[in-house]
């Protein structure tokens, strides 16, 4: 028996929500006040105080977050056709669900037909209802196996593509984190020079 889905969210929309949540969580975990304290200590007063430096860093990080999420990430996803791939994957899943429902209906129809034939004594000599059901089950199982093998191969190919893109995205995020760390170090050096 198949389950009926009621207006599921598109996988692309779910992906965007997950990326947004991950970036927001990542941003929340970065405590700029502690970072300023660790980097400048009492020398932060030279630059207007810890709150001012933390606020400046928060503003810079928020702008980077918007840039990455709203422009760079969307450009990347569009460039690599992720939305179309996920829609295609959803279509394959939907097709498999429909095939399952059609197969279940065909099996039920076959069973009812066989029962009618038995009731009407229309079975050839030596052929039992069990033989007919077994044969139909075998045919349906073979057809379903071929369809599922093909669909599985397509999904595996798409998963490989998505894993590669995820690795590229991780590299991009790490690169942006390095830039942020370099910026913090540069601010540190500037503070050290100014405090001398």
Coordinates of C-alpha atoms in Angstrom, one line a residue:
X1 CA 0.0 0.0 0.0
X2 CA 1.4 3.4 -0.8
X3 CA 1.0 6.5 1.3
X4 CA -0.5 9.6 -0.2
X5 CA 1.5 12.7 0.2
X6 CA -0.3 16.0 0.8
X7 CA 1.5 18.9 -0.8
X8 CA 5.1 18.0 0.2
X9 CA 7.7 20.7 0.2
X10 CA 9.9 20.6 -2.8
X11 CA 13.3 19.1 -2.1
X12 CA 14.9 22.3 -3.4
X13 CA 13.0 24.4 -0.9
X14 CA 13.9 22.0 1.9
X15 CA 17.6 22.2 0.8
X16 CA 17.4 26.1 0.9
X17 CA 15.9 26.0 4.4
X18 CA 18.6 23.6 5.6
X19 CA 21.4 25.8 4.2
X20 CA 19.8 28.9 5.7
X21 CA 19.5 27.2 9.1
X22 CA 23.1 26.0 9.0
X23 CA 24.4 29.4 8.1
X24 CA 22.3 31.1 10.8
X25 CA 23.4 28.6 13.3
X26 CA 27.0 29.0 12.3
X27 CA 26.7 32.8 12.5
X28 CA 25.1 32.6 16.0
X29 CA 27.9 30.4 17.3
X30 CA 30.5 33.0 16.4
X31 CA 30.6 35.3 19.5
X32 CA 32.2 38.5 18.3
X33 CA 32.3 39.9 21.8
X34 CA 34.5 37.0 23.0
X35 CA 36.5 37.2 19.8
X36 CA 37.3 40.9 20.4
X37 CA 38.0 40.2 24.0
X38 CA 40.4 37.4 23.1
X39 CA 42.1 39.4 20.3
X40 CA 42.3 42.9 21.9
X41 CA 41.8 42.5 25.6
X42 CA 42.0 45.9 27.2
X43 CA 43.5 47.4 24.0
X44 CA 40.0 47.4 22.5
X45 CA 39.4 50.8 24.1
X46 CA 41.8 52.3 21.5
X47 CA 39.3 51.4 18.8
X48 CA 36.2 52.6 20.5
X49 CA 35.7 49.8 22.9
X50 CA 34.7 46.1 22.8
X51 CA 31.1 46.8 22.0
X52 CA 32.0 49.0 19.0
X53 CA 34.4 46.5 17.6
X54 CA 32.0 43.6 18.1
X55 CA 29.2 45.6 16.5
X56 CA 31.5 46.3 13.5
X57 CA 32.4 42.7 13.2
X58 CA 28.7 41.7 13.5
X59 CA 27.7 44.1 10.7
X60 CA 30.5 42.7 8.5
X61 CA 29.5 39.1 9.2
X62 CA 25.9 39.8 8.5
X63 CA 26.7 41.4 5.2
X64 CA 28.9 38.4 4.3
X65 CA 26.1 36.1 5.3
X66 CA 23.6 37.9 3.0
X67 CA 26.2 37.9 0.1
X68 CA 26.9 34.2 0.5
X69 CA 23.3 33.1 0.9
X70 CA 21.4 35.5 -1.3
X71 CA 23.9 35.8 -4.2
X72 CA 26.8 33.3 -4.2
X73 CA 24.8 30.3 -3.1
X74 CA 21.9 30.9 -5.4
X75 CA 24.2 31.5 -8.3
X76 CA 26.0 28.3 -7.5
X77 CA 22.8 26.3 -7.3
X78 CA 21.5 27.8 -10.5
X79 CA 24.8 27.3 -12.3
X80 CA 24.8 23.6 -11.5
X81 CA 21.1 23.0 -12.0
X82 CA 20.4 21.7 -8.5
X83 CA 16.8 22.7 -8.6
X84 CA 16.2 20.8 -11.8
X85 CA 18.0 17.7 -10.4
X86 CA 16.0 17.7 -7.2
X87 CA 12.8 18.2 -9.2
X88 CA 13.7 15.3 -11.4
X89 CA 14.5 13.2 -8.3
X90 CA 11.0 14.1 -6.9
X91 CA 9.5 13.1 -10.2
X92 CA 11.2 9.7 -10.1
X93 CA 9.9 9.1 -6.5
X94 CA 6.4 10.1 -7.6
X95 CA 6.6 7.8 -10.6
X96 CA 7.7 4.9 -8.4
X97 CA 4.8 5.6 -6.0
X98 CA 2.4 5.6 -9.0
X99 CA 3.9 2.4 -10.3
X100 CA 3.5 0.8 -6.9
X101 CA -0.2 1.9 -6.8
X102 CA -0.8 0.6 -10.3
X103 CA 0.9 -2.7 -9.5
X104 CA -1.2 -3.1 -6.4
X105 CA -4.3 -2.4 -8.4
X106 CA -3.3 -4.9 -11.1
X107 CA -2.6 -7.6 -8.5
X108 CA -6.0 -7.0 -7.0
X109 CA -7.7 -7.1 -10.4
X110 CA -5.8 -10.3 -11.2
X111 CA -6.9 -11.8 -8.0
X112 CA -10.5 -10.9 -8.5
X113 CA -10.3 -12.2 -12.1
X114 CA -8.8 -15.5 -11.0
X115 CA -11.5 -15.8 -8.3
X116 CA -14.2 -15.2 -10.9
X117 CA -12.6 -17.7 -13.3
X118 CA -12.5 -20.3 -10.5
X119 CA -16.1 -19.7 -9.6
X120 CA -17.1 -20.1 -13.2
X121 CA -14.8 -23.2 -13.7
X122 CA -13.0 -21.6 -16.6
X123 CA -9.5 -22.7 -15.6
X124 CA -7.8 -25.1 -18.0
X125 CA -7.1 -28.6 -16.7
X126 CA -4.0 -28.8 -14.5
X127 CA -3.9 -25.0 -13.9
X128 CA -4.7 -23.9 -10.5
X129 CA -5.6 -20.5 -9.1
X130 CA -2.3 -20.6 -7.3
X131 CA -0.4 -21.1 -10.6
X132 CA -2.0 -18.0 -12.1
X133 CA -1.4 -15.8 -9.1
X134 CA 2.3 -17.0 -8.9
X135 CA 2.8 -16.3 -12.6
X136 CA 1.3 -12.8 -12.4
X137 CA 3.3 -12.1 -9.2
X138 CA 6.5 -13.1 -11.0
X139 CA 5.7 -10.9 -14.0
X140 CA 4.9 -7.9 -11.8
X141 CA 8.0 -8.5 -9.6
X142 CA 10.3 -8.7 -12.7
X143 CA 8.8 -5.5 -14.2
X144 CA 9.1 -3.7 -10.9
X145 CA 12.7 -4.9 -10.4
X146 CA 13.7 -3.5 -13.8
X147 CA 12.0 -0.1 -13.1
X148 CA 13.6 0.2 -9.6
X149 CA 17.0 -0.8 -10.9
X150 CA 16.8 2.0 -13.5
X151 CA 15.5 4.5 -11.1
X152 CA 18.1 3.6 -8.5
X153 CA 20.9 4.0 -11.0
X154 CA 19.6 7.5 -11.9
X155 CA 19.3 8.4 -8.2
X156 CA 22.9 7.2 -7.5
X157 CA 24.2 9.3 -10.3
X158 CA 22.4 12.3 -9.0
X159 CA 23.6 11.6 -5.4
X160 CA 27.2 11.5 -6.7
X161 CA 26.7 14.9 -8.4
X162 CA 25.2 16.3 -5.2
X163 CA 28.1 15.0 -3.1
X164 CA 30.6 16.6 -5.4
X165 CA 28.7 19.9 -5.2
X166 CA 28.5 19.6 -1.4
X167 CA 32.3 19.2 -1.3
X168 CA 32.7 22.2 -3.5
X169 CA 30.4 24.2 -1.3
X170 CA 32.3 23.2 1.8
X171 CA 35.5 24.3 0.2
X172 CA 33.9 27.7 -0.5
X173 CA 32.7 28.1 3.0
X174 CA 36.1 27.1 4.4
X175 CA 37.7 29.7 2.1
X176 CA 35.4 32.4 3.4
X177 CA 36.2 31.4 7.0
X178 CA 39.9 31.8 6.2
X179 CA 39.2 35.2 4.8
X180 CA 37.4 36.1 8.0
X181 CA 40.2 34.8 10.2
X182 CA 42.8 36.7 8.1
X183 CA 40.6 39.8 8.6
X184 CA 40.5 39.2 12.3
X185 CA 44.3 38.8 12.4
X186 CA 44.8 42.0 10.4
X187 CA 42.6 43.8 12.9
X188 CA 44.7 42.3 15.7
X189 CA 47.9 43.5 14.0
X190 CA 46.4 46.9 13.5
X191 CA 45.4 47.0 17.2
X192 CA 48.9 46.0 18.3
X193 CA 50.5 48.7 16.1
X194 CA 48.1 51.3 17.4
X195 CA 48.6 50.3 21.0
X196 CA 52.4 50.8 20.8

